[in-house]
Amino acid sequence: IEPSITLTGETSQTLETAGGKFSISFTSAKNWTAASSQSWCHLSTTSGQAGTVTITATVSENTTPDDREAKITIVSETVSKVITVTQKQKDALVVAKNEYTLEAEATTLEFKINTNVNQIKIATNVSWIHLPESKSRAMVSVPLSFDIDENPGITSREGIIRLSLVN
């Protein structure tokens, strides 16, 4: 008997950020082994005898801001089949500094954020901070600029700028 592996499903799987499970069904003419190239993609069984087999791949949540990929390789002697597993990234928005102290004069506050989302929602709780519209894609640094009106009073004031992901 010559070694052979016949997959009955797709040779690629794409999962959402939360992860999940999927089945891999195949027929092997001889004993086989299976391995995942990444620890976040776990296989229910990694070896077996000839026959029709179904194993389960469990993919854990992707907590990184990047898509990731694993290769599941099924081998029977000199024959192998590869299933590519792609998992979507976690949406992220990272701000380098949480608080800025400014002088009383009107000024422009500029800072950068890192994000991998298509759209960012920006809101403020005061009228003296003027907000630009911002859109980005892929995890990149995005310079933001806010015009801050002069403080005509003698007491200090506080404003909050909220950045959040738009899904």
mmCIF file with all atom_site columns, C-alpha atoms in Angstrom:
data_model
loop_
_atom_site.group_PDB
_atom_site.id
_atom_site.type_symbol
_atom_site.label_atom_id
_atom_site.label_alt_id
_atom_site.label_comp_id
_atom_site.label_asym_id
_atom_site.label_entity_id
_atom_site.label_seq_id
_atom_site.pdbx_PDB_ins_code
_atom_site.Cartn_x
_atom_site.Cartn_y
_atom_site.Cartn_z
_atom_site.occupancy
_atom_site.B_iso_or_equiv
_atom_site.pdbx_formal_charge
_atom_site.auth_seq_id
_atom_site.auth_comp_id
_atom_site.auth_asym_id
_atom_site.auth_atom_id
_atom_site.pdbx_PDB_model_num
ATOM 1   C CA . ILE A 1 1   ? 0.000   0.000  0.000  1.00 0.00 ? 1   ILE A CA 1
ATOM 2   C CA . GLU A 1 2   ? 1.318   3.380  -1.032 1.00 0.00 ? 2   GLU A CA 1
ATOM 3   C CA . PRO A 1 3   ? 0.950   6.239  1.488  1.00 0.00 ? 3   PRO A CA 1
ATOM 4   C CA . SER A 1 4   ? -1.795  8.714  0.629  1.00 0.00 ? 4   SER A CA 1
ATOM 5   C CA . ILE A 1 5   ? -3.827  11.415 2.370  1.00 0.00 ? 5   ILE A CA 1
ATOM 6   C CA . THR A 1 6   ? -7.110  12.705 0.979  1.00 0.00 ? 6   THR A CA 1
ATOM 7   C CA . LEU A 1 7   ? -8.630  15.780 2.639  1.00 0.00 ? 7   LEU A CA 1
ATOM 8   C CA . THR A 1 8   ? -12.421 15.996 2.504  1.00 0.00 ? 8   THR A CA 1
ATOM 9   C CA . GLY A 1 9   ? -12.584 19.702 3.415  1.00 0.00 ? 9   GLY A CA 1
ATOM 10  C CA . GLU A 1 10  ? -10.902 22.993 2.671  1.00 0.00 ? 10  GLU A CA 1
ATOM 11  C CA . THR A 1 11  ? -7.140  23.508 2.782  1.00 0.00 ? 11  THR A CA 1
ATOM 12  C CA . SER A 1 12  ? -7.590  26.856 4.528  1.00 0.00 ? 12  SER A CA 1
ATOM 13  C CA . GLN A 1 13  ? -9.643  28.143 7.448  1.00 0.00 ? 13  GLN A CA 1
ATOM 14  C CA . THR A 1 14  ? -10.205 31.725 8.586  1.00 0.00 ? 14  THR A CA 1
ATOM 15  C CA . LEU A 1 15  ? -11.338 32.429 12.127 1.00 0.00 ? 15  LEU A CA 1
ATOM 16  C CA . GLU A 1 16  ? -12.457 35.582 13.876 1.00 0.00 ? 16  GLU A CA 1
ATOM 17  C CA . THR A 1 17  ? -10.515 37.187 16.738 1.00 0.00 ? 17  THR A CA 1
ATOM 18  C CA . ALA A 1 18  ? -12.410 35.197 19.397 1.00 0.00 ? 18  ALA A CA 1
ATOM 19  C CA . GLY A 1 19  ? -11.075 31.912 18.015 1.00 0.00 ? 19  GLY A CA 1
ATOM 20  C CA . GLY A 1 20  ? -13.074 28.704 17.911 1.00 0.00 ? 20  GLY A CA 1
ATOM 21  C CA . LYS A 1 21  ? -13.013 25.132 16.661 1.00 0.00 ? 21  LYS A CA 1
ATOM 22  C CA . PHE A 1 22  ? -13.190 23.435 13.304 1.00 0.00 ? 22  PHE A CA 1
ATOM 23  C CA . SER A 1 23  ? -12.947 19.857 12.079 1.00 0.00 ? 23  SER A CA 1
ATOM 24  C CA . ILE A 1 24  ? -10.371 18.393 9.736  1.00 0.00 ? 24  ILE A CA 1
ATOM 25  C CA . SER A 1 25  ? -11.493 15.210 8.001  1.00 0.00 ? 25  SER A CA 1
ATOM 26  C CA . PHE A 1 26  ? -9.215  13.067 5.888  1.00 0.00 ? 26  PHE A CA 1
ATOM 27  C CA . THR A 1 27  ? -8.496  9.525  4.797  1.00 0.00 ? 27  THR A CA 1
ATOM 28  C CA . SER A 1 28  ? -5.012  8.083  5.169  1.00 0.00 ? 28  SER A CA 1
ATOM 29  C CA . ALA A 1 29  ? -3.843  4.844  3.590  1.00 0.00 ? 29  ALA A CA 1
ATOM 30  C CA . LYS A 1 30  ? -1.208  4.385  6.325  1.00 0.00 ? 30  LYS A CA 1
ATOM 31  C CA . ASN A 1 31  ? -0.469  5.621  9.848  1.00 0.00 ? 31  ASN A CA 1
ATOM 32  C CA . TRP A 1 32  ? -0.300  9.404  10.080 1.00 0.00 ? 32  TRP A CA 1
ATOM 33  C CA . THR A 1 33  ? 0.832   12.284 12.299 1.00 0.00 ? 33  THR A CA 1
ATOM 34  C CA . ALA A 1 34  ? -0.455  15.843 12.537 1.00 0.00 ? 34  ALA A CA 1
ATOM 35  C CA . ALA A 1 35  ? 1.166   18.974 13.939 1.00 0.00 ? 35  ALA A CA 1
ATOM 36  C CA . SER A 1 36  ? 0.375   22.664 14.238 1.00 0.00 ? 36  SER A CA 1
ATOM 37  C CA . SER A 1 37  ? 3.098   25.253 13.681 1.00 0.00 ? 37  SER A CA 1
ATOM 38  C CA . GLN A 1 38  ? 1.659   27.504 16.423 1.00 0.00 ? 38  GLN A CA 1
ATOM 39  C CA . SER A 1 39  ? 0.778   26.822 20.065 1.00 0.00 ? 39  SER A CA 1
ATOM 40  C CA . TRP A 1 40  ? -2.454  28.868 19.791 1.00 0.00 ? 40  TRP A CA 1
ATOM 41  C CA . CYS A 1 41  ? -3.786  26.283 17.293 1.00 0.00 ? 41  CYS A CA 1
ATOM 42  C CA . HIS A 1 42  ? -4.186  23.011 19.218 1.00 0.00 ? 42  HIS A CA 1
ATOM 43  C CA . LEU A 1 43  ? -5.065  19.651 17.660 1.00 0.00 ? 43  LEU A CA 1
ATOM 44  C CA . SER A 1 44  ? -7.278  17.119 19.477 1.00 0.00 ? 44  SER A CA 1
ATOM 45  C CA . THR A 1 45  ? -5.275  14.189 18.094 1.00 0.00 ? 45  THR A CA 1
ATOM 46  C CA . THR A 1 46  ? -1.773  14.213 16.633 1.00 0.00 ? 46  THR A CA 1
ATOM 47  C CA . SER A 1 47  ? -1.371  10.641 15.344 1.00 0.00 ? 47  SER A CA 1
ATOM 48  C CA . GLY A 1 48  ? -3.392  7.646  14.284 1.00 0.00 ? 48  GLY A CA 1
ATOM 49  C CA . GLN A 1 49  ? -3.786  4.587  12.163 1.00 0.00 ? 49  GLN A CA 1
ATOM 50  C CA . ALA A 1 50  ? -4.883  4.261  8.551  1.00 0.00 ? 50  ALA A CA 1
ATOM 51  C CA . GLY A 1 51  ? -8.532  5.020  7.834  1.00 0.00 ? 51  GLY A CA 1
ATOM 52  C CA . THR A 1 52  ? -11.009 7.861  7.775  1.00 0.00 ? 52  THR A CA 1
ATOM 53  C CA . VAL A 1 53  ? -10.240 10.366 10.522 1.00 0.00 ? 53  VAL A CA 1
ATOM 54  C CA . THR A 1 54  ? -11.726 13.563 11.935 1.00 0.00 ? 54  THR A CA 1
ATOM 55  C CA . ILE A 1 55  ? -9.650  15.703 14.267 1.00 0.00 ? 55  ILE A CA 1
ATOM 56  C CA . THR A 1 56  ? -10.584 19.005 15.878 1.00 0.00 ? 56  THR A CA 1
ATOM 57  C CA . ALA A 1 57  ? -8.457  22.134 15.745 1.00 0.00 ? 57  ALA A CA 1
ATOM 58  C CA . THR A 1 58  ? -9.045  24.591 18.598 1.00 0.00 ? 58  THR A CA 1
ATOM 59  C CA . VAL A 1 59  ? -7.858  28.157 18.054 1.00 0.00 ? 59  VAL A CA 1
ATOM 60  C CA . SER A 1 60  ? -7.491  30.432 21.075 1.00 0.00 ? 60  SER A CA 1
ATOM 61  C CA . GLU A 1 61  ? -8.433  34.122 21.095 1.00 0.00 ? 61  GLU A CA 1
ATOM 62  C CA . ASN A 1 62  ? -6.094  36.454 19.225 1.00 0.00 ? 62  ASN A CA 1
ATOM 63  C CA . THR A 1 63  ? -5.176  39.217 21.661 1.00 0.00 ? 63  THR A CA 1
ATOM 64  C CA . THR A 1 64  ? -2.627  40.784 19.309 1.00 0.00 ? 64  THR A CA 1
ATOM 65  C CA . PRO A 1 65  ? -3.231  43.712 16.934 1.00 0.00 ? 65  PRO A CA 1
ATOM 66  C CA . ASP A 1 66  ? -2.102  41.635 13.939 1.00 0.00 ? 66  ASP A CA 1
ATOM 67  C CA . ASP A 1 67  ? -3.609  38.814 11.881 1.00 0.00 ? 67  ASP A CA 1
ATOM 68  C CA . ARG A 1 68  ? -1.811  35.548 12.518 1.00 0.00 ? 68  ARG A CA 1
ATOM 69  C CA . GLU A 1 69  ? -1.310  32.288 10.662 1.00 0.00 ? 69  GLU A CA 1
ATOM 70  C CA . ALA A 1 70  ? -0.655  28.659 11.573 1.00 0.00 ? 70  ALA A CA 1
ATOM 71  C CA . LYS A 1 71  ? 0.057   25.679 9.353  1.00 0.00 ? 71  LYS A CA 1
ATOM 72  C CA . ILE A 1 72  ? -1.405  22.275 10.231 1.00 0.00 ? 72  ILE A CA 1
ATOM 73  C CA . THR A 1 73  ? 0.595   19.532 8.544  1.00 0.00 ? 73  THR A CA 1
ATOM 74  C CA . ILE A 1 74  ? -0.679  15.966 8.217  1.00 0.00 ? 74  ILE A CA 1
ATOM 75  C CA . VAL A 1 75  ? 2.031   13.459 7.263  1.00 0.00 ? 75  VAL A CA 1
ATOM 76  C CA . SER A 1 76  ? 1.907   9.803  6.246  1.00 0.00 ? 76  SER A CA 1
ATOM 77  C CA . GLU A 1 77  ? 5.405   8.580  5.418  1.00 0.00 ? 77  GLU A CA 1
ATOM 78  C CA . THR A 1 78  ? 6.448   10.611 2.332  1.00 0.00 ? 78  THR A CA 1
ATOM 79  C CA . VAL A 1 79  ? 3.070   12.271 1.727  1.00 0.00 ? 79  VAL A CA 1
ATOM 80  C CA . SER A 1 80  ? 1.869   15.439 3.450  1.00 0.00 ? 80  SER A CA 1
ATOM 81  C CA . LYS A 1 81  ? -1.066  17.839 3.318  1.00 0.00 ? 81  LYS A CA 1
ATOM 82  C CA . VAL A 1 82  ? -1.091  21.367 4.761  1.00 0.00 ? 82  VAL A CA 1
ATOM 83  C CA . ILE A 1 83  ? -4.075  23.325 6.075  1.00 0.00 ? 83  ILE A CA 1
ATOM 84  C CA . THR A 1 84  ? -3.516  27.052 6.551  1.00 0.00 ? 84  THR A CA 1
ATOM 85  C CA . VAL A 1 85  ? -5.278  28.666 9.516  1.00 0.00 ? 85  VAL A CA 1
ATOM 86  C CA . THR A 1 86  ? -5.633  32.456 9.473  1.00 0.00 ? 86  THR A CA 1
ATOM 87  C CA . GLN A 1 87  ? -7.017  34.375 12.433 1.00 0.00 ? 87  GLN A CA 1
ATOM 88  C CA . LYS A 1 88  ? -8.117  37.995 12.382 1.00 0.00 ? 88  LYS A CA 1
ATOM 89  C CA . GLN A 1 89  ? -6.453  40.580 14.600 1.00 0.00 ? 89  GLN A CA 1
ATOM 90  C CA . LYS A 1 90  ? -7.835  42.184 17.732 1.00 0.00 ? 90  LYS A CA 1
ATOM 91  C CA . ASP A 1 91  ? -8.872  45.768 17.100 1.00 0.00 ? 91  ASP A CA 1
ATOM 92  C CA . ALA A 1 92  ? -6.514  48.072 18.935 1.00 0.00 ? 92  ALA A CA 1
ATOM 93  C CA . LEU A 1 93  ? -6.043  51.721 19.743 1.00 0.00 ? 93  LEU A CA 1
ATOM 94  C CA . VAL A 1 94  ? -2.970  52.664 21.769 1.00 0.00 ? 94  VAL A CA 1
ATOM 95  C CA . VAL A 1 95  ? -2.262  56.145 23.143 1.00 0.00 ? 95  VAL A CA 1
ATOM 96  C CA . ALA A 1 96  ? 1.267   56.872 24.367 1.00 0.00 ? 96  ALA A CA 1
ATOM 97  C CA . LYS A 1 97  ? 0.241   59.313 27.116 1.00 0.00 ? 97  LYS A CA 1
ATOM 98  C CA . ASN A 1 98  ? -3.039  59.651 29.044 1.00 0.00 ? 98  ASN A CA 1
ATOM 99  C CA . GLU A 1 99  ? -2.773  63.260 30.235 1.00 0.00 ? 99  GLU A CA 1
ATOM 100 C CA . TYR A 1 100 ? -1.372  66.548 28.928 1.00 0.00 ? 100 TYR A CA 1
ATOM 101 C CA . THR A 1 101 ? -0.908  69.810 30.861 1.00 0.00 ? 101 THR A CA 1
ATOM 102 C CA . LEU A 1 102 ? -1.031  72.942 28.695 1.00 0.00 ? 102 LEU A CA 1
ATOM 103 C CA . GLU A 1 103 ? -0.490  76.668 29.259 1.00 0.00 ? 103 GLU A CA 1
ATOM 104 C CA . ALA A 1 104 ? -3.446  79.077 29.263 1.00 0.00 ? 104 ALA A CA 1
ATOM 105 C CA . GLU A 1 105 ? -2.834  80.385 25.716 1.00 0.00 ? 105 GLU A CA 1
ATOM 106 C CA . ALA A 1 106 ? -4.586  78.889 22.727 1.00 0.00 ? 106 ALA A CA 1
ATOM 107 C CA . THR A 1 107 ? -2.442  76.100 21.315 1.00 0.00 ? 107 THR A CA 1
ATOM 108 C CA . THR A 1 108 ? -2.465  72.959 19.267 1.00 0.00 ? 108 THR A CA 1
ATOM 109 C CA . LEU A 1 109 ? -2.110  69.642 21.034 1.00 0.00 ? 109 LEU A CA 1
ATOM 110 C CA . GLU A 1 110 ? -0.537  66.982 18.841 1.00 0.00 ? 110 GLU A CA 1
ATOM 111 C CA . PHE A 1 111 ? 0.085   63.370 19.710 1.00 0.00 ? 111 PHE A CA 1
ATOM 112 C CA . LYS A 1 112 ? 0.209   60.015 17.986 1.00 0.00 ? 112 LYS A CA 1
ATOM 113 C CA . ILE A 1 113 ? -1.863  56.916 18.405 1.00 0.00 ? 113 ILE A CA 1
ATOM 114 C CA . ASN A 1 114 ? -1.350  53.405 17.052 1.00 0.00 ? 114 ASN A CA 1
ATOM 115 C CA . THR A 1 115 ? -4.377  51.656 15.606 1.00 0.00 ? 115 THR A CA 1
ATOM 116 C CA . ASN A 1 116 ? -5.436  48.956 13.164 1.00 0.00 ? 116 ASN A CA 1
ATOM 117 C CA . VAL A 1 117 ? -9.080  49.942 12.670 1.00 0.00 ? 117 VAL A CA 1
ATOM 118 C CA . ASN A 1 118 ? -10.789 51.650 9.767  1.00 0.00 ? 118 ASN A CA 1
ATOM 119 C CA . GLN A 1 119 ? -12.406 54.391 11.798 1.00 0.00 ? 119 GLN A CA 1
ATOM 120 C CA . ILE A 1 120 ? -11.811 56.060 15.161 1.00 0.00 ? 120 ILE A CA 1
ATOM 121 C CA . LYS A 1 121 ? -14.519 57.825 17.131 1.00 0.00 ? 121 LYS A CA 1
ATOM 122 C CA . ILE A 1 122 ? -13.285 60.944 18.886 1.00 0.00 ? 122 ILE A CA 1
ATOM 123 C CA . ALA A 1 123 ? -15.343 62.825 21.465 1.00 0.00 ? 123 ALA A CA 1
ATOM 124 C CA . THR A 1 124 ? -14.705 65.514 24.042 1.00 0.00 ? 124 THR A CA 1
ATOM 125 C CA . ASN A 1 125 ? -16.640 66.767 27.044 1.00 0.00 ? 125 ASN A CA 1
ATOM 126 C CA . VAL A 1 126 ? -15.916 70.503 26.489 1.00 0.00 ? 126 VAL A CA 1
ATOM 127 C CA . SER A 1 127 ? -16.477 73.004 23.678 1.00 0.00 ? 127 SER A CA 1
ATOM 128 C CA . TRP A 1 128 ? -12.978 74.504 23.737 1.00 0.00 ? 128 TRP A CA 1
ATOM 129 C CA . ILE A 1 129 ? -11.290 71.435 22.277 1.00 0.00 ? 129 ILE A CA 1
ATOM 130 C CA . HIS A 1 130 ? -11.910 71.198 18.542 1.00 0.00 ? 130 HIS A CA 1
ATOM 131 C CA . LEU A 1 131 ? -11.755 67.733 17.034 1.00 0.00 ? 131 LEU A CA 1
ATOM 132 C CA . PRO A 1 132 ? -10.595 66.667 13.597 1.00 0.00 ? 132 PRO A CA 1
ATOM 133 C CA . GLU A 1 133 ? -12.005 63.662 11.780 1.00 0.00 ? 133 GLU A CA 1
ATOM 134 C CA . SER A 1 134 ? -9.647  60.726 11.680 1.00 0.00 ? 134 SER A CA 1
ATOM 135 C CA . LYS A 1 135 ? -9.617  57.468 9.767  1.00 0.00 ? 135 LYS A CA 1
ATOM 136 C CA . SER A 1 136 ? -6.868  54.889 9.564  1.00 0.00 ? 136 SER A CA 1
ATOM 137 C CA . ARG A 1 137 ? -6.172  51.362 8.387  1.00 0.00 ? 137 ARG A CA 1
ATOM 138 C CA . ALA A 1 138 ? -3.613  48.768 9.452  1.00 0.00 ? 138 ALA A CA 1
ATOM 139 C CA . MET A 1 139 ? -1.661  49.193 12.672 1.00 0.00 ? 139 MET A CA 1
ATOM 140 C CA . VAL A 1 140 ? -0.004  52.541 12.017 1.00 0.00 ? 140 VAL A CA 1
ATOM 141 C CA . SER A 1 141 ? 0.897   55.673 13.925 1.00 0.00 ? 141 SER A CA 1
ATOM 142 C CA . VAL A 1 142 ? -1.706  58.371 13.365 1.00 0.00 ? 142 VAL A CA 1
ATOM 143 C CA . PRO A 1 143 ? -0.889  61.955 14.292 1.00 0.00 ? 143 PRO A CA 1
ATOM 144 C CA . LEU A 1 144 ? -3.843  63.723 15.890 1.00 0.00 ? 144 LEU A CA 1
ATOM 145 C CA . SER A 1 145 ? -4.132  67.459 16.272 1.00 0.00 ? 145 SER A CA 1
ATOM 146 C CA . PHE A 1 146 ? -6.513  69.415 18.524 1.00 0.00 ? 146 PHE A CA 1
ATOM 147 C CA . ASP A 1 147 ? -6.892  73.207 18.640 1.00 0.00 ? 147 ASP A CA 1
ATOM 148 C CA . ILE A 1 148 ? -7.199  74.351 22.246 1.00 0.00 ? 148 ILE A CA 1
ATOM 149 C CA . ASP A 1 149 ? -8.814  77.759 22.848 1.00 0.00 ? 149 ASP A CA 1
ATOM 150 C CA . GLU A 1 150 ? -7.216  80.251 25.206 1.00 0.00 ? 150 GLU A CA 1
ATOM 151 C CA . ASN A 1 151 ? -8.269  80.035 28.854 1.00 0.00 ? 151 ASN A CA 1
ATOM 152 C CA . PRO A 1 152 ? -9.665  83.516 29.578 1.00 0.00 ? 152 PRO A CA 1
ATOM 153 C CA . GLY A 1 153 ? -10.104 82.750 33.285 1.00 0.00 ? 153 GLY A CA 1
ATOM 154 C CA . ILE A 1 154 ? -7.597  82.524 36.112 1.00 0.00 ? 154 ILE A CA 1
ATOM 155 C CA . THR A 1 155 ? -8.559  79.050 37.268 1.00 0.00 ? 155 THR A CA 1
ATOM 156 C CA . SER A 1 156 ? -7.267  75.929 35.623 1.00 0.00 ? 156 SER A CA 1
ATOM 157 C CA . ARG A 1 157 ? -9.631  73.874 33.510 1.00 0.00 ? 157 ARG A CA 1
ATOM 158 C CA . GLU A 1 158 ? -9.827  70.266 32.496 1.00 0.00 ? 158 GLU A CA 1
ATOM 159 C CA . GLY A 1 159 ? -11.085 68.556 29.358 1.00 0.00 ? 159 GLY A CA 1
ATOM 160 C CA . ILE A 1 160 ? -11.309 64.914 28.389 1.00 0.00 ? 160 ILE A CA 1
ATOM 161 C CA . ILE A 1 161 ? -10.663 63.546 24.912 1.00 0.00 ? 161 ILE A CA 1
ATOM 162 C CA . ARG A 1 162 ? -12.060 60.045 24.448 1.00 0.00 ? 162 ARG A CA 1
ATOM 163 C CA . LEU A 1 163 ? -10.781 57.800 21.680 1.00 0.00 ? 163 LEU A CA 1
ATOM 164 C CA . SER A 1 164 ? -12.656 54.617 20.951 1.00 0.00 ? 164 SER A CA 1
ATOM 165 C CA . LEU A 1 165 ? -12.930 52.028 18.215 1.00 0.00 ? 165 LEU A CA 1
ATOM 166 C CA . VAL A 1 166 ? -15.850 52.169 15.788 1.00 0.00 ? 166 VAL A CA 1
ATOM 167 C CA . ASN A 1 167 ? -17.015 48.696 14.783 1.00 0.00 ? 167 ASN A CA 1
#
